[in-house]
GROMACS .gro file of C-alpha atoms in nm:
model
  405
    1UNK     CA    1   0.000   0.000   0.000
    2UNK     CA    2   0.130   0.317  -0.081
    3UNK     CA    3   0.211   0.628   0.194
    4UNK     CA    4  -0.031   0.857   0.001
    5UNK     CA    5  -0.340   0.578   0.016
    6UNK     CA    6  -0.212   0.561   0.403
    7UNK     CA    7  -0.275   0.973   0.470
    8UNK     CA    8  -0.534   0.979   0.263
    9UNK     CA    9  -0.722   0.754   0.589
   10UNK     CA   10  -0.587   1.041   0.795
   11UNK     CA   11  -0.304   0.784   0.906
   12UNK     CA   12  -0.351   0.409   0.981
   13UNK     CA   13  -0.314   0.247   1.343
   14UNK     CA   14  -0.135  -0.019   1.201
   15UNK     CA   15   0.231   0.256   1.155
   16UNK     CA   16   0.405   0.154   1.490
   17UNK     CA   17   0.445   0.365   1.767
   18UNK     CA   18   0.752   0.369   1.998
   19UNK     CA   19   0.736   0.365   2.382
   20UNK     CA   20   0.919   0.485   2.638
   21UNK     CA   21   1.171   0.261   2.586
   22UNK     CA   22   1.196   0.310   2.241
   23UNK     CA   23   1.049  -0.054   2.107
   24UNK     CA   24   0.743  -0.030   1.889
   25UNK     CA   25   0.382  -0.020   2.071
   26UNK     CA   26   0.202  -0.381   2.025
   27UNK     CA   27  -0.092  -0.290   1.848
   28UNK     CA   28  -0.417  -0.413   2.002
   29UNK     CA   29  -0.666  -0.618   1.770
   30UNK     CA   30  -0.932  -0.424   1.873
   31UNK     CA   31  -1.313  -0.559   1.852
   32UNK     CA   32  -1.399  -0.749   1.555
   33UNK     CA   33  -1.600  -0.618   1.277
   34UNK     CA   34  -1.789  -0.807   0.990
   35UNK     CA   35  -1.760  -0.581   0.713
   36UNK     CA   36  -1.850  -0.626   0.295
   37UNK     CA   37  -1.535  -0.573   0.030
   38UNK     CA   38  -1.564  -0.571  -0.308
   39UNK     CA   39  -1.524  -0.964  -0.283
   40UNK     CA   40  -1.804  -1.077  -0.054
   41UNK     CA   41  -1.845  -1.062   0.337
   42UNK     CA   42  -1.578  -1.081   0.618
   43UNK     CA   43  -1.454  -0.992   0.933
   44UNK     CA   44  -1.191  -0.797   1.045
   45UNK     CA   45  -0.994  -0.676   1.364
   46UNK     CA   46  -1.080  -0.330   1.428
   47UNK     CA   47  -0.748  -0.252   1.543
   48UNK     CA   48  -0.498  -0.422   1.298
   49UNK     CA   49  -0.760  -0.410   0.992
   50UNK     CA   50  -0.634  -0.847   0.976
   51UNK     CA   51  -0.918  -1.072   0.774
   52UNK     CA   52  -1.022  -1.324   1.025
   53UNK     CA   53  -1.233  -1.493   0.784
   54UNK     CA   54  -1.179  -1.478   0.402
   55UNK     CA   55  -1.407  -1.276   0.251
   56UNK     CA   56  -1.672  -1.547   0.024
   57UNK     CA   57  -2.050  -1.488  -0.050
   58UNK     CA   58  -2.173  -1.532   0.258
   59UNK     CA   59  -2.522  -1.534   0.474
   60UNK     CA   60  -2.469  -1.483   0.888
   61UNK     CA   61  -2.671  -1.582   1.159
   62UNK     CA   62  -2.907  -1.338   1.251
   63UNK     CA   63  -2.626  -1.268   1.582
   64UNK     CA   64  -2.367  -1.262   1.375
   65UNK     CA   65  -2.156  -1.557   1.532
   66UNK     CA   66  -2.214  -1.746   1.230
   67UNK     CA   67  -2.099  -1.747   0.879
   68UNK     CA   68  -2.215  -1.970   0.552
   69UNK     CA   69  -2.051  -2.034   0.259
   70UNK     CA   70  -2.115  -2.221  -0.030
   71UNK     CA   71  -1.841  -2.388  -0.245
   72UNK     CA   72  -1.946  -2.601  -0.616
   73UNK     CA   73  -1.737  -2.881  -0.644
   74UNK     CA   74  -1.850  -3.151  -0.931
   75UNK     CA   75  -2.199  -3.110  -0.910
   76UNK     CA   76  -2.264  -3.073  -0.582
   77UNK     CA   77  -2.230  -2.772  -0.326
   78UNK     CA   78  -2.066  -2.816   0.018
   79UNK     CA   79  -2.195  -2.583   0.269
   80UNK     CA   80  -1.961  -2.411   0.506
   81UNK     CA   81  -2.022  -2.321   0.899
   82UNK     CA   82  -1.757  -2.075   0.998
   83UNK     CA   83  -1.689  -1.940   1.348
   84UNK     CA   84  -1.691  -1.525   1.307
   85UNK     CA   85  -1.479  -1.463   1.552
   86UNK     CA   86  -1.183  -1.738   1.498
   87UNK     CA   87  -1.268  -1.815   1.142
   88UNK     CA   88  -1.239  -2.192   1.226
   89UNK     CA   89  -1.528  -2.402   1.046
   90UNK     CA   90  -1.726  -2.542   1.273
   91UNK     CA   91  -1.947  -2.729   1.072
   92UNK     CA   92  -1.969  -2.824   0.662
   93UNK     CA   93  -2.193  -3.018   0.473
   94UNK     CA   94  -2.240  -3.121   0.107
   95UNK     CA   95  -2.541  -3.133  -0.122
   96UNK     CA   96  -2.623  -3.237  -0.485
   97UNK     CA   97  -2.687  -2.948  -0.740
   98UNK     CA   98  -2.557  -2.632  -0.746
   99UNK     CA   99  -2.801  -2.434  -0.473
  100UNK     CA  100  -2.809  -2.084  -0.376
  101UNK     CA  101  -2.826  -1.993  -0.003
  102UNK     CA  102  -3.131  -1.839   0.054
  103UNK     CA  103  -3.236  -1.842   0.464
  104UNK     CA  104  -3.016  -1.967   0.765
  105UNK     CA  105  -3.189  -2.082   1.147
  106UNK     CA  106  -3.066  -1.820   1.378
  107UNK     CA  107  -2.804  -2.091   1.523
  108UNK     CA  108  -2.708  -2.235   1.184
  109UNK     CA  109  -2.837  -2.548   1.259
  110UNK     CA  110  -3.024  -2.527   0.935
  111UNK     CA  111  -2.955  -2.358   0.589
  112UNK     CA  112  -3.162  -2.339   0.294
  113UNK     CA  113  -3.026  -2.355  -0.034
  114UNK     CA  114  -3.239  -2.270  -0.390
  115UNK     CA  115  -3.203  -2.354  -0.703
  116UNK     CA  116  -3.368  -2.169  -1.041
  117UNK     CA  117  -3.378  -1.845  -1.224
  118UNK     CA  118  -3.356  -1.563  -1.020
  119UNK     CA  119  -3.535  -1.310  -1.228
  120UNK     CA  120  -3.871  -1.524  -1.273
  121UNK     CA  121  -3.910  -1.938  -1.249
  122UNK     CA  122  -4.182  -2.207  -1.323
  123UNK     CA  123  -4.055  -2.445  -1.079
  124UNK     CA  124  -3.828  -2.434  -0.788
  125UNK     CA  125  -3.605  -2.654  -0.632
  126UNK     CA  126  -3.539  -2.593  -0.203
  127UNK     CA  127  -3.287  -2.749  -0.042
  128UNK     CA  128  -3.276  -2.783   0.352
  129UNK     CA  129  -2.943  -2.926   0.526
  130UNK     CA  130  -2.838  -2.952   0.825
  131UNK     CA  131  -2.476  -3.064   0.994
  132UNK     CA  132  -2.540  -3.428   0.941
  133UNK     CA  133  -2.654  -3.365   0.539
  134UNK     CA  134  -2.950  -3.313   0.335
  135UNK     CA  135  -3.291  -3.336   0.484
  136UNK     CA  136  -3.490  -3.231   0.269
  137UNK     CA  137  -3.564  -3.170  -0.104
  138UNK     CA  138  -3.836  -3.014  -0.266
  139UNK     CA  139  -3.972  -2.916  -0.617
  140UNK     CA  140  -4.239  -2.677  -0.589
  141UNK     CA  141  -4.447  -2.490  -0.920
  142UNK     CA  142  -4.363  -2.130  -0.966
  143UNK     CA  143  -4.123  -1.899  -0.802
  144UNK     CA  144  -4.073  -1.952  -0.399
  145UNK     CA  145  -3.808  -1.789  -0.223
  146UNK     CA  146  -3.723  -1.881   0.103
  147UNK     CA  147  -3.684  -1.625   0.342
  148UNK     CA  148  -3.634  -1.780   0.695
  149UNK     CA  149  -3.729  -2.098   0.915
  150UNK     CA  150  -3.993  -2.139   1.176
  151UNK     CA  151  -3.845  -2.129   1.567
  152UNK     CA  152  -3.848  -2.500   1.595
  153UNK     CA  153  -3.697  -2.526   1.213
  154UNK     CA  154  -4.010  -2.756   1.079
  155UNK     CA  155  -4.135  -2.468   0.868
  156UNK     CA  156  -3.991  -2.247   0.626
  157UNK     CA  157  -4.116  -1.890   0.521
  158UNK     CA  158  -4.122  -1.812   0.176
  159UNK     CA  159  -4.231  -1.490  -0.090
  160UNK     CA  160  -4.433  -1.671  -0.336
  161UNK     CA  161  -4.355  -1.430  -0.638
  162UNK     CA  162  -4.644  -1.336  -0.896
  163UNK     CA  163  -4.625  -1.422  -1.189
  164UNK     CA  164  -4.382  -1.646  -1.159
  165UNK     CA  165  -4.225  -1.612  -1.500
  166UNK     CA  166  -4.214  -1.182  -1.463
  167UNK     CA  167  -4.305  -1.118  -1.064
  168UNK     CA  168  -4.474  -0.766  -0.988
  169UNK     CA  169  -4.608  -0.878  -0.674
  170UNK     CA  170  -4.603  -1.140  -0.407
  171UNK     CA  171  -4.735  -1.276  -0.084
  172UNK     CA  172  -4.547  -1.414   0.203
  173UNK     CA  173  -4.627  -1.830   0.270
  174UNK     CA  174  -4.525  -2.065   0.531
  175UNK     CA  175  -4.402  -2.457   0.349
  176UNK     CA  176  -4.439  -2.754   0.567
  177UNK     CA  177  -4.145  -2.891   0.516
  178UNK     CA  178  -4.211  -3.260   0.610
  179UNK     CA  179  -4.531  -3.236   0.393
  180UNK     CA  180  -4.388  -3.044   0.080
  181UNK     CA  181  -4.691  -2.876   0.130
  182UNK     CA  182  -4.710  -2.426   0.059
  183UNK     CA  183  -4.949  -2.317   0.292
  184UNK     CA  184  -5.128  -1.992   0.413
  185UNK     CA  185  -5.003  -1.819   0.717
  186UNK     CA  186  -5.202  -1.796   1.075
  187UNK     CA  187  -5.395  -1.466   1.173
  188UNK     CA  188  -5.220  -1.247   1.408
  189UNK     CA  189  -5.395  -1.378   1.744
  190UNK     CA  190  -5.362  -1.243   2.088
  191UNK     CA  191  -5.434  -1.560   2.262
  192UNK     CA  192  -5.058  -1.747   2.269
  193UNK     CA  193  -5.157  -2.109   2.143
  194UNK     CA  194  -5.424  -2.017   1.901
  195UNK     CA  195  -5.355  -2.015   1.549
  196UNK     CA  196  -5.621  -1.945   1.260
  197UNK     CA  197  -5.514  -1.983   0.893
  198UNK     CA  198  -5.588  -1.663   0.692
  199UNK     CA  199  -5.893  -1.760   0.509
  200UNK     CA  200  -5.893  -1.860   0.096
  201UNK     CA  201  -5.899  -1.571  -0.136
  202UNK     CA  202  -5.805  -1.335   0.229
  203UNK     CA  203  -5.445  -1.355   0.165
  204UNK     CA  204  -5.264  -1.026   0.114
  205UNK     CA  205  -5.026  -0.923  -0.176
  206UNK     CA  206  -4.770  -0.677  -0.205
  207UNK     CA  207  -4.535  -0.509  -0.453
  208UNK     CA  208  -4.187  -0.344  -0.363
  209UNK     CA  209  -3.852  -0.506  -0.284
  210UNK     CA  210  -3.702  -0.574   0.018
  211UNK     CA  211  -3.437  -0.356   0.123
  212UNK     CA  212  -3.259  -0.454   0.489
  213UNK     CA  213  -3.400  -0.689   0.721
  214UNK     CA  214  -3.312  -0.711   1.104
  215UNK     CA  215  -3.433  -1.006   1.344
  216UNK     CA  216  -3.578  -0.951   1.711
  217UNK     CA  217  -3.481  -1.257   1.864
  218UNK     CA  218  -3.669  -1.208   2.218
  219UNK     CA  219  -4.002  -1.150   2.022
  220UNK     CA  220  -3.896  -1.411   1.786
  221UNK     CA  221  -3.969  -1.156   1.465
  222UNK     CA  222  -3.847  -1.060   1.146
  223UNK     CA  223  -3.861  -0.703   1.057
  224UNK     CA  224  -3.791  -0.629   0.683
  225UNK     CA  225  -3.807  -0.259   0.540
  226UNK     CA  226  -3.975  -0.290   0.178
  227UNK     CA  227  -4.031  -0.008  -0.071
  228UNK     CA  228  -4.200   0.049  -0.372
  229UNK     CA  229  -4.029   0.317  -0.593
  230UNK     CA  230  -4.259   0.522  -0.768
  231UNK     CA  231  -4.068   0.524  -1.057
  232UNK     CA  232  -4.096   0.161  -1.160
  233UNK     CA  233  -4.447   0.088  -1.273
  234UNK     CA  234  -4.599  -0.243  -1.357
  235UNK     CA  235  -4.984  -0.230  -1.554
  236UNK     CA  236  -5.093  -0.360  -1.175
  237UNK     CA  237  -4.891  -0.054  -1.083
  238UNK     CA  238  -5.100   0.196  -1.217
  239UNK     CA  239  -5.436   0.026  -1.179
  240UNK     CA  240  -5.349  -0.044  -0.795
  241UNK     CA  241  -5.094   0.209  -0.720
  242UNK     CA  242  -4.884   0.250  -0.383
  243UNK     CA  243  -4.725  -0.062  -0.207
  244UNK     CA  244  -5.007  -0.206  -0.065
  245UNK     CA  245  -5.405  -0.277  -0.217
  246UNK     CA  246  -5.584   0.023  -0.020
  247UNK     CA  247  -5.323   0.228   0.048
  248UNK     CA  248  -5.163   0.434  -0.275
  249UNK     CA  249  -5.019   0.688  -0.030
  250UNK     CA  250  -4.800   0.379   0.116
  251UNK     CA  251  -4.456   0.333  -0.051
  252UNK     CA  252  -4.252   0.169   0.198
  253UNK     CA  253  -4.389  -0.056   0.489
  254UNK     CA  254  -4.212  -0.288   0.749
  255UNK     CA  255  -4.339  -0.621   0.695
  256UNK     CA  256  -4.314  -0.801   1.044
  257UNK     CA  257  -4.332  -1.192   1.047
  258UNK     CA  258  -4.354  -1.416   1.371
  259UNK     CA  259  -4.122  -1.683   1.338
  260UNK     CA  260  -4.260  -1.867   1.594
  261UNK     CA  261  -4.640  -1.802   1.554
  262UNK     CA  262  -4.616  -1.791   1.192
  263UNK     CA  263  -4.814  -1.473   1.155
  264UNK     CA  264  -4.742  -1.117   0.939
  265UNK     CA  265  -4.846  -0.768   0.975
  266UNK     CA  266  -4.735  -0.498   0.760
  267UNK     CA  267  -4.661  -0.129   0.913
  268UNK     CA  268  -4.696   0.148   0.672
  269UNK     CA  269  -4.438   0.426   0.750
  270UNK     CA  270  -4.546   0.783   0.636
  271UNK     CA  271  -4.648   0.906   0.303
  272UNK     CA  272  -4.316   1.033   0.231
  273UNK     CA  273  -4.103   0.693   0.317
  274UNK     CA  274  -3.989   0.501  -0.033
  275UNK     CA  275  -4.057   0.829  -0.245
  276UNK     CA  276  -3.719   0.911  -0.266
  277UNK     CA  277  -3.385   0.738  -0.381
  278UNK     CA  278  -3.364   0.375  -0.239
  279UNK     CA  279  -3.041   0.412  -0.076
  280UNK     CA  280  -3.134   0.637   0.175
  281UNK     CA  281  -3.345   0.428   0.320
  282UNK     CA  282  -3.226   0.177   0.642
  283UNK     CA  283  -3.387   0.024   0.958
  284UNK     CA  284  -3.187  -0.112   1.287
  285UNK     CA  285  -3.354  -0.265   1.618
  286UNK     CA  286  -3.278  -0.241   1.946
  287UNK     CA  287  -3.475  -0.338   2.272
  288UNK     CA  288  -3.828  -0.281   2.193
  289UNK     CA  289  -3.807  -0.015   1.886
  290UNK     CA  290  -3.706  -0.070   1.528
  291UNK     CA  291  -3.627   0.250   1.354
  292UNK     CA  292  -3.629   0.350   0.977
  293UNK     CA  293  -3.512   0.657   0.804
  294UNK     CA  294  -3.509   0.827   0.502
  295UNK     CA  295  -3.207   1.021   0.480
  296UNK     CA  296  -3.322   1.121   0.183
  297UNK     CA  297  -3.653   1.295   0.228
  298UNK     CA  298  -3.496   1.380   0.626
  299UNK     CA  299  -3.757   1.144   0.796
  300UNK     CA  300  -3.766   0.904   1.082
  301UNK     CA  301  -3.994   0.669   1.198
  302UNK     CA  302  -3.965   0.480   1.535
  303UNK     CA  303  -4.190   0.169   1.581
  304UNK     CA  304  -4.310  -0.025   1.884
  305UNK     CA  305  -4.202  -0.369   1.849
  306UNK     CA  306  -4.483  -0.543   2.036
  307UNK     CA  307  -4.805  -0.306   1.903
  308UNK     CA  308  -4.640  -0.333   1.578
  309UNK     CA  309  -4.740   0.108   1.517
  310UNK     CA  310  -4.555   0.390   1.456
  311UNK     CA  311  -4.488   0.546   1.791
  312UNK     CA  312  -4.305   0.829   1.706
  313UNK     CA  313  -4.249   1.062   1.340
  314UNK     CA  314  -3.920   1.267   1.343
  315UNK     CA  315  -3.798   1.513   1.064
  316UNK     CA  316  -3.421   1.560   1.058
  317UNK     CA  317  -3.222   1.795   0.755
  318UNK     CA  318  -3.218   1.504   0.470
  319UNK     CA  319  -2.848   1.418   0.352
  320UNK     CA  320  -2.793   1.242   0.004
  321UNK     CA  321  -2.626   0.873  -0.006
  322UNK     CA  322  -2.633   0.563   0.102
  323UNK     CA  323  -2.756   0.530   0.415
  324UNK     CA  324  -2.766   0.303   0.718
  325UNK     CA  325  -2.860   0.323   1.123
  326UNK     CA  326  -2.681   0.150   1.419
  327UNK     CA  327  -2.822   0.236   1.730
  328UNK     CA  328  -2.724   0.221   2.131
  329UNK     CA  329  -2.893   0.179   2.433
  330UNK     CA  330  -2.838   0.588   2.455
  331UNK     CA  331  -2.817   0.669   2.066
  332UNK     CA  332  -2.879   0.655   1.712
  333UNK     CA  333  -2.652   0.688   1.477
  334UNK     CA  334  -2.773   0.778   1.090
  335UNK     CA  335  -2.455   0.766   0.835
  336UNK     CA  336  -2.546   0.915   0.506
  337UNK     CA  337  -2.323   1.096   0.233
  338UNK     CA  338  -2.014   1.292   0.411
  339UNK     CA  339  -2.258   1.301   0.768
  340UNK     CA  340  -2.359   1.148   1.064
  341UNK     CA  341  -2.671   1.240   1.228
  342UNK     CA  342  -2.702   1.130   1.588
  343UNK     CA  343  -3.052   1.127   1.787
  344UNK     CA  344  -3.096   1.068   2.139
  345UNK     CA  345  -3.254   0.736   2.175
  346UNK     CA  346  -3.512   0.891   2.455
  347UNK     CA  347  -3.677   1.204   2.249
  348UNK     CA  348  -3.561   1.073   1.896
  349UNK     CA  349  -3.455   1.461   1.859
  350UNK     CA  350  -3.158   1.511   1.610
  351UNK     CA  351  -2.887   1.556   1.944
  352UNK     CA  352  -2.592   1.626   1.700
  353UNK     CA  353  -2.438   1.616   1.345
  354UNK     CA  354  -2.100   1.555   1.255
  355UNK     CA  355  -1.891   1.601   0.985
  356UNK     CA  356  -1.757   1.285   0.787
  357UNK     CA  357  -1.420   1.300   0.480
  358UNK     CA  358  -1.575   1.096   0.307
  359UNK     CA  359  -1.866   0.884   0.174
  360UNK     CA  360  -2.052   0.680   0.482
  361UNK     CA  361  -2.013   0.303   0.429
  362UNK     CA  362  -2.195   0.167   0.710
  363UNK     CA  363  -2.196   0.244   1.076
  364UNK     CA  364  -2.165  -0.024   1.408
  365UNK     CA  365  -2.167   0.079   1.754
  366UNK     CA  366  -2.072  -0.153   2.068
  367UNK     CA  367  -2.074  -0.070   2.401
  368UNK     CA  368  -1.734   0.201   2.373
  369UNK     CA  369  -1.704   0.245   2.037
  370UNK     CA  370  -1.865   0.363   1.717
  371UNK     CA  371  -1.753   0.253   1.372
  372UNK     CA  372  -1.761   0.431   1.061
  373UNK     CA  373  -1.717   0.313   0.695
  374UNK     CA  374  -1.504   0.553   0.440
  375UNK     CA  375  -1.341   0.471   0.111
  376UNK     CA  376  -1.093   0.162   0.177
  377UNK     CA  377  -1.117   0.205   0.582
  378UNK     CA  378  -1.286   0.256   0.884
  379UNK     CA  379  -1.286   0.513   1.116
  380UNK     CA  380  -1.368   0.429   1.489
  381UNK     CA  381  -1.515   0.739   1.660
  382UNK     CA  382  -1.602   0.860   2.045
  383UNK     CA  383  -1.990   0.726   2.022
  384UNK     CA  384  -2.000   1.088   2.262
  385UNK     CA  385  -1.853   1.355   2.091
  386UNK     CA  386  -1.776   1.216   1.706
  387UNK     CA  387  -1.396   1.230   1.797
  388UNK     CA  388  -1.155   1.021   1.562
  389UNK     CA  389  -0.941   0.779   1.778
  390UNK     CA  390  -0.803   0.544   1.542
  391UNK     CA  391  -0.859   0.442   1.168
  392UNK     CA  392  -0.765   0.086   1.005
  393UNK     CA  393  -0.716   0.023   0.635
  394UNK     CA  394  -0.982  -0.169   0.458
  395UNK     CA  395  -0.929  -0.236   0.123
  396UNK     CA  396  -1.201  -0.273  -0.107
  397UNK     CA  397  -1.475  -0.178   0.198
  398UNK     CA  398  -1.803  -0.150   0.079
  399UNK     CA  399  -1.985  -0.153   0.428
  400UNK     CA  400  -1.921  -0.212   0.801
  401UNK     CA  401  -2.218  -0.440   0.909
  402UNK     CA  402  -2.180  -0.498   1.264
  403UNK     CA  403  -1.930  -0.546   1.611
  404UNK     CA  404  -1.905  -0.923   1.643
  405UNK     CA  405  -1.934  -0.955   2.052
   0.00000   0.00000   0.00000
């Protein structure tokens, strides 16, 4: 690496330091960091910038402990359990075909692999392993993407996609894995124990993509931000427009599934969520909120995780670029463009902004720190005052994703 690449990170941790004595400072590893580069997903030591785990095409747990892999090797694909923090595989397995990984069980006892066109399928083939091998294999009509498994991993949640040759819309399903069998999902019930299939014909539909999903594991939910850009208009577009049937002024929604009631409900955000450019918009969760922005249109939405509304509507200046939220037991923190917008977790009031050199790639926050992604490195920040203390090298970063802890 060249010195100029190394100022141009306003100096790298990583140059030695002499102590009193006059032998070079050991350089602590700092916390770890799963971050994307330009060739798949990895982790890294926040303090040295050192790969732990080789960056691949990779899914992660939904704590982040656990990282899967695929590799094709004659025909078949042998799936990968790494350790995130060591890098050591902990588990691998091997299927036939050449499957996709799709969905993961929160402790990677199960993966879910898929085989077929991406862009629009008669027929698809789902793959479930687990350490000991394949367990099962299914060939379902049209296009069914599996999204994640039930709590006690006998279920799998999928997007049917409609039509399935050229999908505009789709509706979320839960497959029976031991049957084969696609079926509806439960009504949202507040009697624990009492499940009630959505009736025929009742069974909602939505258009938009799916943008960033985050998983609640003490309520057991998946909470997935989906938008539906204005500017990309089907026929059933324009003679049902917005996101949702009902509800043209809706353009971006949370859709919120129970993993282990298997249930949905959809929360609309505010008119002016999705109407903007796609990367502004993120979500994070912590404790019993899940907040989205719009960095774009300057617009925040906190929403209660158990009553499943918008609690609280917060405008904040917008700020172009790619945006994404990491938030503290005290904090939020909203990188976006060359800024970083902090809000105080109690009032959701914009608190402070600070100045970034360069374009945000990501944000993570632990318990002392607070991690910022620039151009080839990452800055780690006072979570308190925005202060630079230290900046690693990261070559080819195109987002910090979390602290592994």
């Amino acid at each position: 690496m060249k010195r100029r690449e190394l100022l141009g990170l306003g100096g790298i941790v990583l140059v030695a330091s002499c102590g009193s004595d006059g032998r070079p400072s050991r350089v602590e590893p700092g916390e770890l960091l799963a971050v994307g580069v330009t060739d798949g997903l990895t982790v890294v030591e926040s303090g040295t910038g050192r790969r732990v785990v080789a960056p691949a095409a990779a899914l992660a747990t939904a704590d982040g402990r656990r990282l899967l892999s695929t590799v094709a090797e004659a025909g078949t694909s042998k799936v990968v359990t790494r350790d995130a923090a060591t890098g050591d595989v902990v588990a691998q397995t091997t299927v036939r075909g050449a499957g996709r990984l799709a969905a993961v069980a929160p402790d990677a006892g199960l993966v879910a692999l898929v085989d077929g066109d991406p862009a629009g399928r008669q027929e698809t083939t789902i793959v479930v392993a687990g350490p000991a091998g394949e367990r099962h294999r299914l060939t379902l009509p049209g296009f069914v993407q599996p999204e994640a498994f039930s709590s006690g991993g006998t279920s799998l949640f999928v997007l049917d996609m409609l039509p399935p040759e050229h999908p505009d819309h789709y509706r979320v399903r839960v497959l029976d894995l031991a049957a084969g069998q696609l079926n509806a999902l439960n009504l949202p019930n507040q009697n624990a124990g009492v499940k009630v299939l959505v009736p025929e014909g009742a069974e909602e539909e939505m258009r938009g993509e799916g943008r960033q999903a985050v998983f609640d594991p003490k309520r057991e939910r998946l909470f997935t931000l989906y938008s539906h850009q204005p500017d990309h208009q089907h026929v059933r577009d324009l003679l049902h427009p917005g996101a949702r049937d009902g509800r043209p002024d809706v353009h971006a929604f949370v859709h919120t599934l129970s993993v282990a009631d298997a249930w949905a409900v959809c929360v609309d955000l505010p008119t002016s969520f999705g109407t903007g450019a796609v990367e502004g918009l993120t979500i994070a969760q912590h404790a019993g909120e899940v907040w989205v922005a719009d960095a774009g249109k300057g617009v925040l939405a906190v929403i209660d995780a158990d009553a499943l509304v918008v609690a609280h509507e917060q405008a904040f200046p917008p700020v172009a670029g790619r945006a994404r939220l990491a938030v503290s037991g005290s904090a939020a923190y909203l990188a976006a463009g060359r800024q970083m917008h902090v809000f105080d977790a109690g009032t959701k009031e914009v608190r402070a902004t600070w100045p970034l050199p360069g374009e945000a790639k990501g944000v993570a926050v632990s318990g002392t720190h607070l991690y910022v992604g620039q151009p080839d490195g990452v800055h780690r920040l006072d979570p308190s005052t925005g202060a630079r203390t230290a900046t690693v090298a990261v070559p080819g970063l195109t987002a910090v994703e979390r602290v592994i802890g």
